[in-house]
Tab-separated table of C-alpha atoms and ligand atoms in Angstrom:
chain	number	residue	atom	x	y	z
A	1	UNK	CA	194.862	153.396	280.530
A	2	UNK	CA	193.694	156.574	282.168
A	3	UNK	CA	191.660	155.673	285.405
A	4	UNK	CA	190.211	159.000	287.482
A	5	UNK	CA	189.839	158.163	291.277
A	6	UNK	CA	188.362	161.155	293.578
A	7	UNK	CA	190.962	162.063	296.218
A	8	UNK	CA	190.204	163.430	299.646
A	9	UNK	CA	192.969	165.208	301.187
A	10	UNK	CA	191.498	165.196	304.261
A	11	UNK	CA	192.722	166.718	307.772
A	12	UNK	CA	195.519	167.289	310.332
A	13	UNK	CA	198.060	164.902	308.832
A	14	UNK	CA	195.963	163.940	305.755
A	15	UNK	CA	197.129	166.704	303.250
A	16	UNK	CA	200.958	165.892	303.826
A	17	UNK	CA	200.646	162.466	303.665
A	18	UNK	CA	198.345	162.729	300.616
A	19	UNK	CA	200.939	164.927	298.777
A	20	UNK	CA	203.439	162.349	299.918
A	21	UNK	CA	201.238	159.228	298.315
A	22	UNK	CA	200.811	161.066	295.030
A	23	UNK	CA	204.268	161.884	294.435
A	24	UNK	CA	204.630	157.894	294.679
A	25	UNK	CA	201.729	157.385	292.314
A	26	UNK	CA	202.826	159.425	290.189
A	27	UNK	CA	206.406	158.416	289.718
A	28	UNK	CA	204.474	154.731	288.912
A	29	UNK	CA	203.265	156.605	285.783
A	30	UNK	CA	199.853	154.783	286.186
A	31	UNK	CA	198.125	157.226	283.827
A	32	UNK	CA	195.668	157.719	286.786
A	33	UNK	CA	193.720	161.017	286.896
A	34	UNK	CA	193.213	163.367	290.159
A	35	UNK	CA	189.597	164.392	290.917
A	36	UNK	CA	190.306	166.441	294.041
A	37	UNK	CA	186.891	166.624	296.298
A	38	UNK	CA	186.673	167.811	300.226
A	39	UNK	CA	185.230	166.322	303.115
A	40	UNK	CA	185.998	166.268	306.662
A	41	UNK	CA	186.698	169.888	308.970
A	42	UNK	CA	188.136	171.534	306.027
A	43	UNK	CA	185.043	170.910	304.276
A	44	UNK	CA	183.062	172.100	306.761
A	45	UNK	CA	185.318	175.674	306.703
A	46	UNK	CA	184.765	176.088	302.659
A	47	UNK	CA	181.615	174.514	302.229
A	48	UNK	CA	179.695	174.644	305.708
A	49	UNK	CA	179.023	170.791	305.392
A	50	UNK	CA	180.984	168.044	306.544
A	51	UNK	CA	180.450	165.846	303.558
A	52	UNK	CA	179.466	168.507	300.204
A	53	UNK	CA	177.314	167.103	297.254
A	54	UNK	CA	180.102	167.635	295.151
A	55	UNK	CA	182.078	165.305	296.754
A	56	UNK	CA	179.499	162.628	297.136
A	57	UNK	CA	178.696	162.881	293.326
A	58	UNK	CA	182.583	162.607	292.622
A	59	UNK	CA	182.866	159.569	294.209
A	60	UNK	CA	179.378	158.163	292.881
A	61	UNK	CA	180.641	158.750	289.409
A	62	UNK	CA	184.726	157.926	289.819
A	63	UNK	CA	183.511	154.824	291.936
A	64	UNK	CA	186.611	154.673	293.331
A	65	UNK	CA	188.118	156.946	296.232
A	66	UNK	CA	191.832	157.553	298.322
A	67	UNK	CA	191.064	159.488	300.983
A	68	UNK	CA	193.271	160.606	304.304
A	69	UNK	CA	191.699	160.858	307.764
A	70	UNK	CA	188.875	163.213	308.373
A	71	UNK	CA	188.572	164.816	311.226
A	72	UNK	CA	185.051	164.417	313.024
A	73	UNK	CA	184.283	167.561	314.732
A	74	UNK	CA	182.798	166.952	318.151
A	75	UNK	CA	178.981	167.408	318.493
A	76	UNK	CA	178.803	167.618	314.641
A	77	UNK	CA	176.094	165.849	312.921
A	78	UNK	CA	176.867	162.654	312.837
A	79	UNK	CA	179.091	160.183	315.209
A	80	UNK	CA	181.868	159.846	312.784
A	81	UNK	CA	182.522	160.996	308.685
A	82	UNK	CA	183.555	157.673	307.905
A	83	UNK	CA	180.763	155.614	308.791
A	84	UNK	CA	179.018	157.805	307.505
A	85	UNK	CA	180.609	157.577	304.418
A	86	UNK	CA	180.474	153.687	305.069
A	87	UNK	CA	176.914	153.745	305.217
A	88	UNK	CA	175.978	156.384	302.259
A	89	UNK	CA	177.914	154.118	299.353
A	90	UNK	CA	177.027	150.624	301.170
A	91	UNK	CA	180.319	149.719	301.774
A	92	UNK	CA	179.934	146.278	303.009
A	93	UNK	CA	183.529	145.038	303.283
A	94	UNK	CA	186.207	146.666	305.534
A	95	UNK	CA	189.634	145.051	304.465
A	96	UNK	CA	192.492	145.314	306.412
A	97	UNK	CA	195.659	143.287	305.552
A	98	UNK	CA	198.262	142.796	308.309
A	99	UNK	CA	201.671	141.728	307.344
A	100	UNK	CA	205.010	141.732	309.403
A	101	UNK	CA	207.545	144.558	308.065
A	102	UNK	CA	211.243	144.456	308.675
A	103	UNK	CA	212.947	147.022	310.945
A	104	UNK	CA	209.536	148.018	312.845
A	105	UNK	CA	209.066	148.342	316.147
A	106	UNK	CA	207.044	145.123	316.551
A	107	UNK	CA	206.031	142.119	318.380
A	108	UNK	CA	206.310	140.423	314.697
A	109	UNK	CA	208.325	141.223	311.681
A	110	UNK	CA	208.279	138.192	310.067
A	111	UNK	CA	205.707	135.467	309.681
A	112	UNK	CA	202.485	137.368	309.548
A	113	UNK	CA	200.338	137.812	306.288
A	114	UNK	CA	196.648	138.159	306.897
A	115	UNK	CA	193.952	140.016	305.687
A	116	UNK	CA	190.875	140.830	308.242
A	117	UNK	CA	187.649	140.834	306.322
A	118	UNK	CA	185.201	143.124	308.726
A	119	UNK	CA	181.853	143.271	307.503
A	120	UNK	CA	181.183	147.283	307.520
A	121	UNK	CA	177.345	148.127	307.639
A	122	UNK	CA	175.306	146.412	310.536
A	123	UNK	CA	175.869	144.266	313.749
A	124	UNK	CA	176.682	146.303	316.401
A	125	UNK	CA	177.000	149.281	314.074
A	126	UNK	CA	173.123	149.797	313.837
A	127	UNK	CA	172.540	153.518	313.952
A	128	UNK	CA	169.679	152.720	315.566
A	129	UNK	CA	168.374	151.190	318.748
A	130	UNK	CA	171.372	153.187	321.132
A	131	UNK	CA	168.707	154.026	323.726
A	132	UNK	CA	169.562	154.530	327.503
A	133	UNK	CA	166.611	155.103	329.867
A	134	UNK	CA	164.622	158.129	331.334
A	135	UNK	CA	166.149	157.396	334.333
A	136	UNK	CA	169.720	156.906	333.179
A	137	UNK	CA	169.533	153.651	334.994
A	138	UNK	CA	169.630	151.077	332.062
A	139	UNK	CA	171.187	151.362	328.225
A	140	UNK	CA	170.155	149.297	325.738
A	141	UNK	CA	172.140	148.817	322.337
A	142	UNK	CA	170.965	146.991	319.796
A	143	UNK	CA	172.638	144.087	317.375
A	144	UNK	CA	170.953	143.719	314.265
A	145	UNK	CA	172.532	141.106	311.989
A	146	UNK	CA	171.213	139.993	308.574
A	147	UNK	CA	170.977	136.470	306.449
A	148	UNK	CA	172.053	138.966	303.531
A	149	UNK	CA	174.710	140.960	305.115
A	150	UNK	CA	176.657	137.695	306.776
A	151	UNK	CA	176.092	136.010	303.295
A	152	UNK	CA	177.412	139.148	301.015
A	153	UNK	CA	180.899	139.416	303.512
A	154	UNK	CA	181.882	135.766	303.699
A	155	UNK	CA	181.060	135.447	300.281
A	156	UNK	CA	183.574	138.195	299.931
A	157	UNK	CA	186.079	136.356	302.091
A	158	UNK	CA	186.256	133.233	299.981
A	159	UNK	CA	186.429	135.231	296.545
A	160	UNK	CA	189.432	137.141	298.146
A	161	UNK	CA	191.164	134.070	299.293
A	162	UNK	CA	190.554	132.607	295.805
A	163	UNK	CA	191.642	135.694	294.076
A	164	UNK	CA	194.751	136.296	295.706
A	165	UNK	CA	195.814	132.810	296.255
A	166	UNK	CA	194.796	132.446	299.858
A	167	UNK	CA	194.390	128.938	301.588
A	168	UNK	CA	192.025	129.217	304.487
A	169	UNK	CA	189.473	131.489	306.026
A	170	UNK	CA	188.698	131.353	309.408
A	171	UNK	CA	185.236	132.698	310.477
A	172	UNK	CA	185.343	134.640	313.976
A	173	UNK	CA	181.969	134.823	316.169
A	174	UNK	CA	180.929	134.642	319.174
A	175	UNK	CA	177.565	132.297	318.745
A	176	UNK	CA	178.032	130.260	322.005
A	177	UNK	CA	176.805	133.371	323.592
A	178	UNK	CA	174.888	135.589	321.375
A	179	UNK	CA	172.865	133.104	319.904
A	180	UNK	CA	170.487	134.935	317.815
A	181	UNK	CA	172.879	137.299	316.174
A	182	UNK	CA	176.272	135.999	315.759
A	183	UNK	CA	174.596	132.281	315.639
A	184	UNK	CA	173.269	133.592	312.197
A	185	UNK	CA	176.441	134.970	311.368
A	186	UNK	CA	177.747	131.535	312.024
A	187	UNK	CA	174.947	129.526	310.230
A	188	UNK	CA	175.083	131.725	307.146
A	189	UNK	CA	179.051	130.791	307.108
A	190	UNK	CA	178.712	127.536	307.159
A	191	UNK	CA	176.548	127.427	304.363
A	192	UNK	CA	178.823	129.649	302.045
A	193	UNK	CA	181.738	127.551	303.165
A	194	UNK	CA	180.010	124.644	301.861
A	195	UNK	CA	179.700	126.526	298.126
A	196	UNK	CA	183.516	127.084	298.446
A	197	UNK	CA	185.106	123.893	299.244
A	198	UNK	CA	188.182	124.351	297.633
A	199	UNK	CA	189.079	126.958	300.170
A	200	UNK	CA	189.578	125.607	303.827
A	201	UNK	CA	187.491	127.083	306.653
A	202	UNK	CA	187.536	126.740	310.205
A	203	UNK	CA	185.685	128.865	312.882
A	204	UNK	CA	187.090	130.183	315.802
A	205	UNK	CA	184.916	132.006	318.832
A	206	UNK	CA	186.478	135.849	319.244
A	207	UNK	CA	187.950	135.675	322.744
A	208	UNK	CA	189.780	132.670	321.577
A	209	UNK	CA	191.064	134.396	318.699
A	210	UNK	CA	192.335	137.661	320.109
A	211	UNK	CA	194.691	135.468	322.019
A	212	UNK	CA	195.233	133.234	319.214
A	213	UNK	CA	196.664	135.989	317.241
A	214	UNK	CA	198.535	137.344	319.866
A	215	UNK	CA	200.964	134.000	320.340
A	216	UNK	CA	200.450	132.341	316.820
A	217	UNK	CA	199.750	134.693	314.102
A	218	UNK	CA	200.836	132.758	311.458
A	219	UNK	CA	198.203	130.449	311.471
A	220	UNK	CA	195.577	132.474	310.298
A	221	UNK	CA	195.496	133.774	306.532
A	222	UNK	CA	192.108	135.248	305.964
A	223	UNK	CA	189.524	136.398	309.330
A	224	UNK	CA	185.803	137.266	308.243
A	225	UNK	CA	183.837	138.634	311.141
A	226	UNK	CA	180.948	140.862	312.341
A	227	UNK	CA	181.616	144.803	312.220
A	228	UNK	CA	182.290	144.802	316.421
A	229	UNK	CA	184.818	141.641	316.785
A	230	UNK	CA	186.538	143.121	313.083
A	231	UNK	CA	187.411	146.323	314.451
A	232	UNK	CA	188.868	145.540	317.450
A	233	UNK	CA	191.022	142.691	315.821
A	234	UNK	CA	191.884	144.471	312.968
A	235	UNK	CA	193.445	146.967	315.200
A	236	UNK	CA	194.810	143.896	317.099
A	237	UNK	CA	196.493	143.184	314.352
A	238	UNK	CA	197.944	146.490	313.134
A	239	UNK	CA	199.537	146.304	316.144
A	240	UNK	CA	200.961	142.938	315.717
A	241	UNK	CA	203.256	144.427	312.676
A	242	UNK	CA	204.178	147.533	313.307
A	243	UNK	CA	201.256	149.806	314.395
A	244	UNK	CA	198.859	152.525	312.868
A	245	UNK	CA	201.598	153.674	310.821
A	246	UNK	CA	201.531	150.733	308.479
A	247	UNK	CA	197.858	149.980	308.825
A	248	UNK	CA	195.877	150.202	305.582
A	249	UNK	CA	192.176	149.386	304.784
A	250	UNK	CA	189.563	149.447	301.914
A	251	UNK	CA	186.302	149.723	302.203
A	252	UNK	CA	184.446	147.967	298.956
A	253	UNK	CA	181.039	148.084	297.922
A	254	UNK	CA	178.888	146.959	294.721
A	255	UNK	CA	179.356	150.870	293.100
A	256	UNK	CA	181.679	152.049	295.252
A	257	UNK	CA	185.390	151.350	297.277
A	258	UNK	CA	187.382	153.904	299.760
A	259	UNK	CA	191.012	153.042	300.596
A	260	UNK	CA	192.538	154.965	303.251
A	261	UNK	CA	194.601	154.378	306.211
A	262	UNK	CA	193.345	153.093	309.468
A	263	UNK	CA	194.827	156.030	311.471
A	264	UNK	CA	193.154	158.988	311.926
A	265	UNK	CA	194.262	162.702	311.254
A	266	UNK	CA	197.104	163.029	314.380
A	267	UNK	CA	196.456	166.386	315.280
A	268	UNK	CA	199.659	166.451	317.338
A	269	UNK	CA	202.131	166.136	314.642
A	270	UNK	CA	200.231	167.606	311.819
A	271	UNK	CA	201.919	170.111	310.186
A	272	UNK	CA	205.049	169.018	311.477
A	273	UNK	CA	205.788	167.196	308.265
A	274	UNK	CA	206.997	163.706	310.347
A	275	UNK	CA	203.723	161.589	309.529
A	276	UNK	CA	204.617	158.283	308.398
A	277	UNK	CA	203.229	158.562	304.503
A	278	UNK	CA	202.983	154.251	304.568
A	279	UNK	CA	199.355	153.680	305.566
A	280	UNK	CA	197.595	155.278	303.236
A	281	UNK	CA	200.614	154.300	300.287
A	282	UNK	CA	199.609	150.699	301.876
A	283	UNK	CA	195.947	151.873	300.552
A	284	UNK	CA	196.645	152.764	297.398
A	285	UNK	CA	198.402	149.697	296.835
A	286	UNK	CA	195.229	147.567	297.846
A	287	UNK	CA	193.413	150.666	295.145
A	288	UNK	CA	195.645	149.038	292.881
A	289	UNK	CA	194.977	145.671	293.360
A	290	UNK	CA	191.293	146.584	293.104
A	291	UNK	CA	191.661	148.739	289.777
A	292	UNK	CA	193.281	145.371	288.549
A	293	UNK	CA	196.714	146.399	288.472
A	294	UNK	CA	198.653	143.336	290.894
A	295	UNK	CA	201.608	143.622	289.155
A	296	UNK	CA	201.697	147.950	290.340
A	297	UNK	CA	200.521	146.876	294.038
A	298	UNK	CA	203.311	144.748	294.225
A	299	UNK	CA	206.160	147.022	292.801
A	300	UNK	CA	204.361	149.769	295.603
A	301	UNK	CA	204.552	147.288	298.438
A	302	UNK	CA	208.203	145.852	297.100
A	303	UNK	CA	209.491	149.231	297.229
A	304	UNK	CA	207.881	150.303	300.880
A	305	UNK	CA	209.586	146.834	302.188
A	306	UNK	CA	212.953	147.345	299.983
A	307	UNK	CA	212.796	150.965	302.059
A	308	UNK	CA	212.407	149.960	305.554
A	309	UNK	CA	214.856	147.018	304.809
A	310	UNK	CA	217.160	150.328	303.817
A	311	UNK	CA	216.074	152.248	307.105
A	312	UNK	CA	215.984	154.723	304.329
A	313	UNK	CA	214.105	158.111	305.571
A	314	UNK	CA	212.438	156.200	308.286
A	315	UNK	CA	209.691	159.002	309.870
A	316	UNK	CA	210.110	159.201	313.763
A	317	UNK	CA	207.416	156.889	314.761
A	318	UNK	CA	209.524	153.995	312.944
A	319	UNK	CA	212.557	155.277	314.689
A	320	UNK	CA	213.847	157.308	312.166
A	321	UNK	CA	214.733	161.390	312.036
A	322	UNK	CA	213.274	161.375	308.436
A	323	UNK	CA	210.025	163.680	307.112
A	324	UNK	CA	206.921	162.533	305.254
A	325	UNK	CA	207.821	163.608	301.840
A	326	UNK	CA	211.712	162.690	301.763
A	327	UNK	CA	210.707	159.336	303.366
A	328	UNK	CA	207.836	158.867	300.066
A	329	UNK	CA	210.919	160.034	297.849
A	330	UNK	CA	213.086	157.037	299.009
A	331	UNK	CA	210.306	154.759	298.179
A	332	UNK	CA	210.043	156.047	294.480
A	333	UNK	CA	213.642	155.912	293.617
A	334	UNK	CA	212.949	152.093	294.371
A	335	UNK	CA	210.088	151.298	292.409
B	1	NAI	P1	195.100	159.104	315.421
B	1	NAI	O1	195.202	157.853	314.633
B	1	NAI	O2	194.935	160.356	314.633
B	1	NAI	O3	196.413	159.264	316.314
B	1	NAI	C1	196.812	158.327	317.324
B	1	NAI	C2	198.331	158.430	317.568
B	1	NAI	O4	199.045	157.850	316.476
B	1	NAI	C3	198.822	159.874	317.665
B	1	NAI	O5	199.839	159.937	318.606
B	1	NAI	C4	199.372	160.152	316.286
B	1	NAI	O6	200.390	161.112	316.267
B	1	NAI	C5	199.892	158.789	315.846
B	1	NAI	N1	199.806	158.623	314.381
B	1	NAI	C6	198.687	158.411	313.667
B	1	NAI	N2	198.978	158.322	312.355
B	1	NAI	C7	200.310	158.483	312.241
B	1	NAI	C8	201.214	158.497	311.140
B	1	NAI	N3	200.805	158.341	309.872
B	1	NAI	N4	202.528	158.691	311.381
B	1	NAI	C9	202.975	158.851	312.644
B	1	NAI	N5	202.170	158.837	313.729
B	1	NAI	C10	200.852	158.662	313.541
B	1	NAI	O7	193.897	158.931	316.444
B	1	NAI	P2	193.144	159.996	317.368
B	1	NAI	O8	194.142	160.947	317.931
B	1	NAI	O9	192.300	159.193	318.264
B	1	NAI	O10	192.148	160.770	316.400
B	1	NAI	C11	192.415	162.062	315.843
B	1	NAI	C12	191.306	162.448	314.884
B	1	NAI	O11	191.269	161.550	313.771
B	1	NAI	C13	189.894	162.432	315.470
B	1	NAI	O12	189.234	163.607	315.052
B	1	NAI	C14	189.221	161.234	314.847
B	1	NAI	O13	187.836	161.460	314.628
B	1	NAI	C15	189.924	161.138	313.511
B	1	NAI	N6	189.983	159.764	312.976
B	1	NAI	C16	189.778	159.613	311.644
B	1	NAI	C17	189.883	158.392	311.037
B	1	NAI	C18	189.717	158.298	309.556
B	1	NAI	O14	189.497	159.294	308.886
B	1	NAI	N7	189.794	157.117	308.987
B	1	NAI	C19	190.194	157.180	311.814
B	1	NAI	C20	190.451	157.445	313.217
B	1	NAI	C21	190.335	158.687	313.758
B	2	MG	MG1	188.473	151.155	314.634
């Protein structure tokens, strides 16, 4: 097999722990191909644009993407690169898996194995509608939700349950309260759930489950939600297990998927060569799983685990003195 993803090296932090991923990936011997593209600050520097043509027709044709943070310069053009990326390729499903490590700093590390399914193009998200008046007196945001966007990402939910052997998906909304839009959230659930009954569903409203998760993670396998309530739980849970570190997510469309890790460039250690490489190796493990390789995203993930079991090259934010790179070389001499 010879697959060619598009890889974004990204800023601060993103180049080392980029370098650090590949020299993973490519001790795997996947037969995968490098297209490198830029985006982000450095893009801006070579190209004078934050996200080049180039790089948008790379990922267009590769359809698939790793990319490290990208820096969002202040005042630039638009609010943030990665929604905008979001939004470009119609990336509908933000998924974020959360499972307990061993040897992290952690409120859990064991027990938890859930995947947050964050629906990634409307709700509160509407580039639209942010209006505050003349008189600075009263803002106004606006929610937009759609029958076809709630249907698409819970639809999602249940294939990925059913795909990776998942039990239950609980759907998280707060329709008690805002009736119109997270009521059709809700409604629109309900009805998938009903073409998937050999998944179990239950629904849970958001304030509930923020402090459900806090005291009984286990309980919950697979979370779909609205693009709001998934971000702030998704980051809820990251921080269950063992923090931004060890937080990865994918962002899938219909022509298109990102992976990448939740955190975002670190300008305060970059170039320091201490970034914890895990997050986006977390990534390309869920790229993996995606490209249809299971058996590969488990050997990645088996070796990351086998490694912090190990305390093997531990970076400093896991409480170890090791670097990026020499921490990514312990995990490939246990693939
Ligand atoms: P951040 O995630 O870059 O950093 C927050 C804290 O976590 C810092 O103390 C940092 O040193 C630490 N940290 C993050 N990743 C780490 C790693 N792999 N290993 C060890 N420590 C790590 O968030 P911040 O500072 O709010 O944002 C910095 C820049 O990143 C901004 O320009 C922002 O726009 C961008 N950003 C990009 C994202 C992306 O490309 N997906 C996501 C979030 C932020
Ligand atoms: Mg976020």
């Amino acid at each position: 097999m010879t697959t060619t993803i598009t890889v974004i090296r990204g800023d601060g932090i993103g180049p080392e722990i980029m370098d650090a991923t590949l020299n993973v990936l490519d001790a795997m011997q996947l037969g995968l191909t490098y297209e490198f593209a830029d985006a982000g600050l450095v893009a801006l520097e070579k190209h004078g644009e934050l996200i080049p043509a180039a790089t948008m027709d790379s990922i267009r044709k590769n359809r698939i993407a790793l990319k490290s943070p990208l820096t969002t310069p202040v005042g630039g053009g638009f609010s943030s690169i990665n929604v905008e990326l979001r939004r470009r390729f119609d990336l509908y499903a933000n998924v974020r898996p959360a499972k307990s490590f061993p040897n992290t700093k952690s409120r859990f590390t064991s027990g938890v194995d859930l995947v947050t399914v964050r629906e990634n193009t409307e709700g509160a998200y509407t580039p639209e509608g942010q209006e505050t008046s003349a008189d600075g007196e009263i803002a106004t945001s606006i929610i937009r939700t759609t029958r076809k966007g709630s249907e698409r990402i819970v639809r999602y939910a249940f294939d990925l349950a059913r795909r990776t052997g998942r039990k239950k998906v609980t759907v998280v909304h707060k329709a008690n309260i805002m009736k119109s839009t997270s009521g059709l959230f809700l409604k629109t659930a309900r009805e998938v759930a009903q073409q998937n009954p050999d998944i179990e569903c239950n629904e849970m409203i958001v304030d509930n489950t923020c402090m459900q998760l806090v005291m009984r993670p286990e309980q919950f396998d697979v979370i779909v939600t609205t693009n709001l309530f998934g971000d702030i739980i998704s980051d809820l849970c990251a921080g269950l297990v063992g923090g931004l570190g060890l937080a990865p997510g994918a962002n899938i469309g219909t022509d298109a998927a990102i992976f990448e890790a939740v955190h975002g460039s670190a300008p305060d250690i970059a170039g320091k060569g201490v970034a914890n490489p895990c997050a986006l190796l977390l990534g390309a493990a869920q790229m993996l799983d995606h490209l249809a390789l299971p058996a590969q995203a488990e050997r990645l993930r088996a070796a990351i685990i086998a490694t912090l079991e190990a305390k093997d090259g531990l970076t400093p934010d896991l409480g170890g003195q090791g670097n990026t790179m020499g921490f990514a070389k312990a995990i490939a001499s246990r693939l």
